[in-house]
XYZ file of N, CA and C in Angstrom:
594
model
N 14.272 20.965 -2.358
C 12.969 20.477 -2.799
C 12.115 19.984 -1.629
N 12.561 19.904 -0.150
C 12.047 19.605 0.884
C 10.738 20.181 1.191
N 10.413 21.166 0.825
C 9.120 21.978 1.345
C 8.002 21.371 -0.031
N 8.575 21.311 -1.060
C 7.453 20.975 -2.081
C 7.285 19.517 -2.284
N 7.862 18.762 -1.231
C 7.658 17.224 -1.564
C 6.273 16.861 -0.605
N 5.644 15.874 -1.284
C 4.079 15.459 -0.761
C 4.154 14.740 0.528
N 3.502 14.987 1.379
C 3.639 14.213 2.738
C 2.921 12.733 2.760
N 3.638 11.663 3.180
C 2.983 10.517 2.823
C 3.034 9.548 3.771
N 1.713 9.143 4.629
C 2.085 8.147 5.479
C 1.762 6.352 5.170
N 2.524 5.846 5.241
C 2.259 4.270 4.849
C 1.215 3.485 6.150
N 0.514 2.748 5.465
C -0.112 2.216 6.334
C 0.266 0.123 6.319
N 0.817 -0.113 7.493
C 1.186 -1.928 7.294
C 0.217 -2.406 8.071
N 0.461 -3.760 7.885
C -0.141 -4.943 8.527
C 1.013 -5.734 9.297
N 2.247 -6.015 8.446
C 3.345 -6.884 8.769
C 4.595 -6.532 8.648
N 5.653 -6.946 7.871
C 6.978 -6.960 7.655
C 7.591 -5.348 6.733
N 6.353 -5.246 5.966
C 6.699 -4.204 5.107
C 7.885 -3.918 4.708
N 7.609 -4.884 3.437
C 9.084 -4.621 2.712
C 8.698 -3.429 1.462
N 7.141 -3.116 1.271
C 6.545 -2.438 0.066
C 7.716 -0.988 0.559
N 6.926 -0.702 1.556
C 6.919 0.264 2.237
C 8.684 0.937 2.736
N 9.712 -0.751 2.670
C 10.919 -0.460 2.758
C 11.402 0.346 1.257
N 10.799 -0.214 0.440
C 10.909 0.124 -1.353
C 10.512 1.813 -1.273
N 9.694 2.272 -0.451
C 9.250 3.428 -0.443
C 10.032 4.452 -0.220
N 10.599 3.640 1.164
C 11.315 4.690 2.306
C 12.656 4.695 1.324
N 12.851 3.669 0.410
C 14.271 3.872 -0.008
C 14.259 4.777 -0.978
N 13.404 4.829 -1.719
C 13.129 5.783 -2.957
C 12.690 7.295 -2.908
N 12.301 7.285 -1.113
C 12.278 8.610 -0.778
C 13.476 9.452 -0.561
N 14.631 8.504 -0.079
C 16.001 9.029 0.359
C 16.269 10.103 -0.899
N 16.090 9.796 -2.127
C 16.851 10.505 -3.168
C 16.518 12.054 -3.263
N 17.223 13.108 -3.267
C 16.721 14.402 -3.184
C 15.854 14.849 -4.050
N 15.872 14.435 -5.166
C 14.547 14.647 -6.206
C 13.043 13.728 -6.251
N 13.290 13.043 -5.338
C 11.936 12.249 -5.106
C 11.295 13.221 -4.501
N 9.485 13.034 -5.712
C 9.062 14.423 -4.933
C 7.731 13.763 -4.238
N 8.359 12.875 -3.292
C 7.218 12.539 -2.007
C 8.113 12.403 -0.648
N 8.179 12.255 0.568
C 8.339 12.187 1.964
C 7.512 11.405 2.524
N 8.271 10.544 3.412
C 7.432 9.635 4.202
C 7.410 10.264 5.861
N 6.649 10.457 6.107
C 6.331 10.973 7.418
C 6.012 9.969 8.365
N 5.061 8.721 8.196
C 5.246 8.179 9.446
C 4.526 6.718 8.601
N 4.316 5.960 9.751
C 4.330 4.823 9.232
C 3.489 4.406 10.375
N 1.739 3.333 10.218
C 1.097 3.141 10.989
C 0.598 1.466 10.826
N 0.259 0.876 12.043
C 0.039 -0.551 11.642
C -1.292 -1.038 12.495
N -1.906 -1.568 12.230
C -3.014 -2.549 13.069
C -2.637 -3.137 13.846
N -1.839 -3.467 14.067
C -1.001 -4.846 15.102
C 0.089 -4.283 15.541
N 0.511 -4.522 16.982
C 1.584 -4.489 17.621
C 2.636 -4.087 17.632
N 2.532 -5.708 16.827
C 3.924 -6.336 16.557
C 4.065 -6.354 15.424
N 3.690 -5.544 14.388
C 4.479 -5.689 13.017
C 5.949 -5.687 12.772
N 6.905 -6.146 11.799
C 7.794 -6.461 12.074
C 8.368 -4.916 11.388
N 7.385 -4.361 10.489
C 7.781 -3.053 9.755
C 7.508 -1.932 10.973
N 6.887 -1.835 11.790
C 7.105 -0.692 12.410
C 8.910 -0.385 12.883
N 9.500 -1.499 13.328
C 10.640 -1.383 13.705
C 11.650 -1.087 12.671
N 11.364 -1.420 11.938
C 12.034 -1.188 10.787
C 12.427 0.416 10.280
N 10.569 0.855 10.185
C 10.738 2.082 10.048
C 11.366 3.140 10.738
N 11.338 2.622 12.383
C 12.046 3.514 13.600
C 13.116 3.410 12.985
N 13.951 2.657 12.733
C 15.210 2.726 12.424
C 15.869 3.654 11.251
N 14.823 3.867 10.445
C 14.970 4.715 9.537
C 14.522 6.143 10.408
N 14.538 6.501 11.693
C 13.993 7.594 12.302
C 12.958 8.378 11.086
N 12.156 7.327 10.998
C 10.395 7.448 10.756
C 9.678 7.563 11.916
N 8.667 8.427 11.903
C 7.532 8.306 13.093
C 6.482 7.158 13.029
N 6.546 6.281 13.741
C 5.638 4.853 13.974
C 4.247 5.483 15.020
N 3.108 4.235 14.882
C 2.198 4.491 15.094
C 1.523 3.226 15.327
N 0.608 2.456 16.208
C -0.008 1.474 15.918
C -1.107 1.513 16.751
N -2.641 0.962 15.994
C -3.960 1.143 17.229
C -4.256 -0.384 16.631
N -4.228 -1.496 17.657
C -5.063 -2.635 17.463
C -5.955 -3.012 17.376
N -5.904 -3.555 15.936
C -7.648 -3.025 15.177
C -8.948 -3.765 16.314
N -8.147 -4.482 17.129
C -9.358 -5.615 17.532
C -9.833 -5.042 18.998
N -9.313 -3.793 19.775
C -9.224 -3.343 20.794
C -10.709 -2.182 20.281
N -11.078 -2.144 19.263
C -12.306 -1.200 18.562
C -13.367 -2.159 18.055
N -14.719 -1.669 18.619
C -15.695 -2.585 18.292
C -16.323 -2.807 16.895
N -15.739 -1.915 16.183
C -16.291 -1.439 14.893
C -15.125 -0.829 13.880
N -15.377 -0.999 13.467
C -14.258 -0.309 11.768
C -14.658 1.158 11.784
N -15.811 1.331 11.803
C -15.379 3.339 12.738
C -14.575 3.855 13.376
N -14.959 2.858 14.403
C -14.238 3.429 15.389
C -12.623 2.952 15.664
N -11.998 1.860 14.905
C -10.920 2.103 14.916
C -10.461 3.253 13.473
N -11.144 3.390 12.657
C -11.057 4.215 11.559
C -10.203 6.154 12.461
N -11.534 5.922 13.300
C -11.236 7.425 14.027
C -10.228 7.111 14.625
N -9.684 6.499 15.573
C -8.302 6.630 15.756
C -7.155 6.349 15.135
N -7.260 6.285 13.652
C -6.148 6.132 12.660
C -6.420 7.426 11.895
N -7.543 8.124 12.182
C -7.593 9.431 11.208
C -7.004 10.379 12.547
N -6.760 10.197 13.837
C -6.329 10.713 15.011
C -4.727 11.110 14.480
N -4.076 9.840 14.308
C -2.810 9.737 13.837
C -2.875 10.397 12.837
N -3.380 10.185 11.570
C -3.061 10.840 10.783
C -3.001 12.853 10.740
N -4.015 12.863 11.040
C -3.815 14.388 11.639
C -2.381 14.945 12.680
N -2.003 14.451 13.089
C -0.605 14.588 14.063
C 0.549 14.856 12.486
N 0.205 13.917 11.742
C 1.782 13.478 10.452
C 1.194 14.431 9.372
N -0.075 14.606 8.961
C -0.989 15.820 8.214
C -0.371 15.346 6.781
N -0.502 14.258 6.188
C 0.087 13.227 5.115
C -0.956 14.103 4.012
N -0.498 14.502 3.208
C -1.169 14.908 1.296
C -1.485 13.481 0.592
N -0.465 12.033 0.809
C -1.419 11.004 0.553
C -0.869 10.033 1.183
N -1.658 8.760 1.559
C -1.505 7.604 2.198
C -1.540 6.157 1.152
N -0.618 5.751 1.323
C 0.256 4.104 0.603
C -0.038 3.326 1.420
N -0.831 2.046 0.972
C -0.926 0.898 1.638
C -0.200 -0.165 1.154
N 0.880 -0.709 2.196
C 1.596 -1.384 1.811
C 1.626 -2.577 2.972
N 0.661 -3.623 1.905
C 0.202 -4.949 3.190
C -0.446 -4.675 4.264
N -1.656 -3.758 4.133
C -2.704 -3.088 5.007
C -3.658 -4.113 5.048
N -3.556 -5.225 6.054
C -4.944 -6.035 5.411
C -5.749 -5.772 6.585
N -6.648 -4.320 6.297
C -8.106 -4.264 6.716
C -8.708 -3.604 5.678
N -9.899 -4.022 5.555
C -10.976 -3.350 4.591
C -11.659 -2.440 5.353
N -11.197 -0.771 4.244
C -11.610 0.404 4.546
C -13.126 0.529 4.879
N -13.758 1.837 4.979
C -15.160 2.038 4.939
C -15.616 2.672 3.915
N -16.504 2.582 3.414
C -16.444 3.762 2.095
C -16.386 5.096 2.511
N -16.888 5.430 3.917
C -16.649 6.805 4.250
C -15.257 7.516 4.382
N -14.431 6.228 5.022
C -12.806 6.990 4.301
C -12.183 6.766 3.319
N -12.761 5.759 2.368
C -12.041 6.036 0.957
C -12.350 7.391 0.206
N -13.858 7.618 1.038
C -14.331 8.906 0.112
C -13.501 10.043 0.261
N -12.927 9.395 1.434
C -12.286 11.046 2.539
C -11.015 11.350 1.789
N -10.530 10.146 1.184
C -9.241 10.055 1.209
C -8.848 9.951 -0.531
N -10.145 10.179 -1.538
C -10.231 9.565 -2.579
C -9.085 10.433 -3.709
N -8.273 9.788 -4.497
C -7.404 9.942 -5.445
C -6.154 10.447 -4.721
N -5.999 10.532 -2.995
C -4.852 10.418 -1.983
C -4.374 9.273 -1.986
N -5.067 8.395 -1.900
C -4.765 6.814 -1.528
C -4.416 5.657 -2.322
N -3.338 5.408 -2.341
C -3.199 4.163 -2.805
C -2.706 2.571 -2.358
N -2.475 1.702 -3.320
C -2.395 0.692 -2.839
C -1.834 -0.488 -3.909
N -0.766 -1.416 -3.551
C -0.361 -2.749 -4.490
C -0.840 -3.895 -4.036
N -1.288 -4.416 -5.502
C -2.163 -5.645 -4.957
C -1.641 -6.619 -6.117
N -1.360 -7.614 -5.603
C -0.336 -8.922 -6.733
C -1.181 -9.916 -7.717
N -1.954 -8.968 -8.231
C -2.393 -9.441 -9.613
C -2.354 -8.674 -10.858
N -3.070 -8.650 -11.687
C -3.143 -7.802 -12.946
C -4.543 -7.689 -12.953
N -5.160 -6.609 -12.314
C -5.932 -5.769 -11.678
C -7.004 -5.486 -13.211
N -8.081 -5.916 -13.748
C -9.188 -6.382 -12.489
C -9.328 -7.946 -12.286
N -8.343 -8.585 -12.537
C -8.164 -10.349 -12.285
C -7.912 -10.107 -10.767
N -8.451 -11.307 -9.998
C -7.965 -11.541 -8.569
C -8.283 -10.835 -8.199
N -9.034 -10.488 -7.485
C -9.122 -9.404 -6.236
C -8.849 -10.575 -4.935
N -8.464 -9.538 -3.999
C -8.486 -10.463 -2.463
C -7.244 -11.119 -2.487
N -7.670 -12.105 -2.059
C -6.577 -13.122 -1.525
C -6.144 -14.007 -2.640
N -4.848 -14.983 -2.341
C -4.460 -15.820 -2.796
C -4.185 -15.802 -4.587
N -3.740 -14.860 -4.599
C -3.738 -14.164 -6.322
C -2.691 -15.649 -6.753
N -1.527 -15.828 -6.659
C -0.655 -16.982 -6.897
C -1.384 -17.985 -7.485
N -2.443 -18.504 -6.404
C -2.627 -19.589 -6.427
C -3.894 -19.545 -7.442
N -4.792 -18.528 -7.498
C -5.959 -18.265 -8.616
C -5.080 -18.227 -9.826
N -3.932 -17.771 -10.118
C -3.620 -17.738 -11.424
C -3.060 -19.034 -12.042
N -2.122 -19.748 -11.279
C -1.813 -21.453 -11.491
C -2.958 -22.015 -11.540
N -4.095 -22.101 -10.663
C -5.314 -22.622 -11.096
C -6.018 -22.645 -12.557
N -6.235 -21.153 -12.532
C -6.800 -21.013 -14.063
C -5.282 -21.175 -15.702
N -4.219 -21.549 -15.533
C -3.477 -22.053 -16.608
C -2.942 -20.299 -17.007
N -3.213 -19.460 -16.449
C -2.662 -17.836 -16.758
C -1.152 -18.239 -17.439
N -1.250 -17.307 -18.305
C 0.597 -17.650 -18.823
C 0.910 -16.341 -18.459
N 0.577 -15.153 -17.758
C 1.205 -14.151 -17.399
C 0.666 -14.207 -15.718
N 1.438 -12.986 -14.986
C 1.093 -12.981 -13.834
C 1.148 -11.657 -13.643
N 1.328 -11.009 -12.236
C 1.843 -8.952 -12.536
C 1.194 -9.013 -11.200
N 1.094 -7.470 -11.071
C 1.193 -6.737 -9.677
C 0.388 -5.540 -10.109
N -0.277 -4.665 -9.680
C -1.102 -3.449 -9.588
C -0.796 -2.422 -8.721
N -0.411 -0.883 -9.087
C -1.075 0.109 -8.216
C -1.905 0.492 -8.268
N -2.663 0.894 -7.720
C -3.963 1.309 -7.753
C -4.971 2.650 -7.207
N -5.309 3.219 -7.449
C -6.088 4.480 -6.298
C -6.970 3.272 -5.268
N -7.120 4.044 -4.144
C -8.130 2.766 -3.339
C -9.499 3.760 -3.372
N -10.509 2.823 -3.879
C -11.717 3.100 -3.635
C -12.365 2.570 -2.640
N -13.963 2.306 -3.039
C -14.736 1.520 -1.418
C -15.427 0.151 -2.011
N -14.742 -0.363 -3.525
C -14.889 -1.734 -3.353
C -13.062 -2.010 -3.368
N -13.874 -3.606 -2.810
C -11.874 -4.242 -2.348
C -10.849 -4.443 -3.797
N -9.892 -3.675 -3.909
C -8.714 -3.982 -5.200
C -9.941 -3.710 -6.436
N -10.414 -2.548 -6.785
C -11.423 -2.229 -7.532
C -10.624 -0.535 -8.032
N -10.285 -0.249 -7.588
C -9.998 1.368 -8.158
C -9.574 1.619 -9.092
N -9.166 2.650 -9.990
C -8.361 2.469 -10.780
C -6.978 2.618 -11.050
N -6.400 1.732 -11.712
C -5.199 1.654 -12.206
C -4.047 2.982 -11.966
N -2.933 2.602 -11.586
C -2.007 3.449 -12.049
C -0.874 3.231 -13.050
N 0.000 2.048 -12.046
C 0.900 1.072 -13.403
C 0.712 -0.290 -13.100
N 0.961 -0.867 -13.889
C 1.284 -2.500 -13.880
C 2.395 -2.933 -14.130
N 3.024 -4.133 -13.861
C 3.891 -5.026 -14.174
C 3.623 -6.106 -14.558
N 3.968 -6.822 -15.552
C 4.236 -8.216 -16.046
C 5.273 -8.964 -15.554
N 4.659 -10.475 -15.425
C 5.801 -11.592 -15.302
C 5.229 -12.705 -16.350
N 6.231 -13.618 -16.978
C 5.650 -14.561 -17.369
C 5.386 -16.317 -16.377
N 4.379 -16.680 -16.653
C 4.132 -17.625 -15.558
C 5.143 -18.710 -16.105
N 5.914 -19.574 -15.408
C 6.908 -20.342 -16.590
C 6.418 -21.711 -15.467
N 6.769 -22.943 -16.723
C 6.911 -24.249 -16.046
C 7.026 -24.679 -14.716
N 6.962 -24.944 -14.077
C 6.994 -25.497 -12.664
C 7.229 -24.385 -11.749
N 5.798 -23.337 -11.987
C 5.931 -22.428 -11.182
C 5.081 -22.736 -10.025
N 5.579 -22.250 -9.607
C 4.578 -22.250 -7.699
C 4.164 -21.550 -6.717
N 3.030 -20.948 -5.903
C 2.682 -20.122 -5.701
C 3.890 -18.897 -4.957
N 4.455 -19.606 -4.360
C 5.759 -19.443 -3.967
C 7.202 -18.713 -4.753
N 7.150 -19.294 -5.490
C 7.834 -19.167 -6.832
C 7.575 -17.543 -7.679
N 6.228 -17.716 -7.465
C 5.765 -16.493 -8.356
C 5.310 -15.485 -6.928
N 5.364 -15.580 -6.087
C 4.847 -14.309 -4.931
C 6.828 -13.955 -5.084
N 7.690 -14.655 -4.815
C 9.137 -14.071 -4.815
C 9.244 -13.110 -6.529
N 9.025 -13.927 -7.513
C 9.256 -12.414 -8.657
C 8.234 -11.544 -8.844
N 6.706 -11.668 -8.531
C 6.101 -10.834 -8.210
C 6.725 -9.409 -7.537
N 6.987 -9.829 -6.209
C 7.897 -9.374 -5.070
C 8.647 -7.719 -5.712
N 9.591 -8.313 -6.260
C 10.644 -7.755 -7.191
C 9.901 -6.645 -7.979
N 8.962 -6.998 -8.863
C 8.362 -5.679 -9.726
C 7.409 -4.939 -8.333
N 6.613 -5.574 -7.128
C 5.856 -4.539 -6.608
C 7.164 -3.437 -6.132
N 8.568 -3.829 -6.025
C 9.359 -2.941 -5.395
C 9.422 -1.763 -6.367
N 9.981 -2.528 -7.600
C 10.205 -1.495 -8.709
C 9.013 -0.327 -8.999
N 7.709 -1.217 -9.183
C 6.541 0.124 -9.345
C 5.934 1.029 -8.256
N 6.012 0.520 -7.168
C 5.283 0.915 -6.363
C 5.826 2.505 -5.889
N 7.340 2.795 -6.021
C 7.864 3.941 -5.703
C 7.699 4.426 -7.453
N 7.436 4.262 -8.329
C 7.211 4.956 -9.440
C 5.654 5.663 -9.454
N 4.799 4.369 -9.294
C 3.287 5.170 -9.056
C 3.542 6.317 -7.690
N 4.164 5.700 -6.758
C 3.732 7.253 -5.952
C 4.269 8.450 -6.344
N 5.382 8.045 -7.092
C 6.424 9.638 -7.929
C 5.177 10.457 -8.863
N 4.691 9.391 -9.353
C 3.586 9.741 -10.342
C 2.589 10.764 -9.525
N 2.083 10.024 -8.312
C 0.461 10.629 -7.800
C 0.962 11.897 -7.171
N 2.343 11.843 -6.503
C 3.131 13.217 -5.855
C 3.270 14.100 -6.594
N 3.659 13.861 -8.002
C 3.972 14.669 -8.959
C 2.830 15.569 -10.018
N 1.322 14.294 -9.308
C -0.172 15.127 -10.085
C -0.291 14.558 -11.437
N 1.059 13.388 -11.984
C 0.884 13.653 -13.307
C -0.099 12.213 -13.482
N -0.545 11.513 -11.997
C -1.353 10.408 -12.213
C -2.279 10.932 -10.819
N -3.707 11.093 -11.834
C -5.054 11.149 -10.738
C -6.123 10.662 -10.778
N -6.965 10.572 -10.036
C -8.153 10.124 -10.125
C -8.757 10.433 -10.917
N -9.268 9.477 -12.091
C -10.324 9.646 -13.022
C -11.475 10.665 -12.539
N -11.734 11.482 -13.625
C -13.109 12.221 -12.822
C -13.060 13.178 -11.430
């Protein structure tokens, strides 16, 4: 099934454990996606090494060494052309795209974001949901469009928010379901049987 599996490069920020969930779910011979390489903004992410070890192809351009989000854009579409990925997973990518490459990249791309999508966008989802008294909590895949955690849906997960929960508390079982869905939505988008609306 090697030749008909979808080429897929992950894009990190940090530790990438999404992205470990990925690489593990790719191992299986009927998983019909491949991870080809793995790219980061920073350095020192702790997931690029990770991925070497899995003899993954690593990649990193420091976003701050580019004066503009173009222009580090073009040298991550540089990389990507080398790995020639069918779709790209963001897993703890924290830069905000341009709309010119979401367009580029549109119903290729996805992304998990730790709310129940369209609640929370951005940051600090944990702590917005203990704030507002939420008795549920969850996690999102998503297609990425060119507003932030706006695209649409692929799957969700539920948690229930329980008694003396804490932001802490709930980013660790959060945690747990982004592992579980996140290699299911991409089985899905590899497989065609989940696409972009329209």
């Amino acid at each position: 099934m090697t030749e008909s599996r979808k080429r897929v490069a992950i894009l990190i920020s940090g530790r990438g454990s999404n992205m470990e969930a990925l690489i593990r779910a790719a191992r299986a011979p009927d998983y019909p996606a491949q991870i080809v390489g793995v790219f980061s903004n920073k350095p020192d992410a702790e997931g690029l090494r990770t991925a070497a070890s899995h003899g993954i192809a690593t990649a990193w351009r420091w976003h701050k060494d580019y004066p503009s989000r173009t222009g580090f854009e073009l040298a991550l579409s540089d990389v990507l052309r080398l790995w020639r990925p069918d779709i790209i997973a963001l897993a703890g990518f924290m830069r905000i795209l341009t709309p010119e490459f979401t367009e580029r990249w549109k119903g290729r791309m996805i992304n998990i974001h730790p709310s129940l999508l369209p609640l929370y966008r951005g940051l600090h989802t944990h702590e917005a949901v203990l704030a507002a008294g939420d008795k549920e909590h969850g996690c999102t895949v998503h297609f990425v469009s060119p507003g932030v955690d706006e695209g649409p849906t692929i799957l969700q997960a539920r948690i229930p928010v329980l008694p003396g929960d804490t932001p802490d508390t709930l980013a660790e079982r959060i945690l747990v379901e982004e592992h579980r869905i996140y290699p299911e939505a991409l089985a899905l988008v590899a497989r065609g049987a989940a696409t972009y609306p329209g």
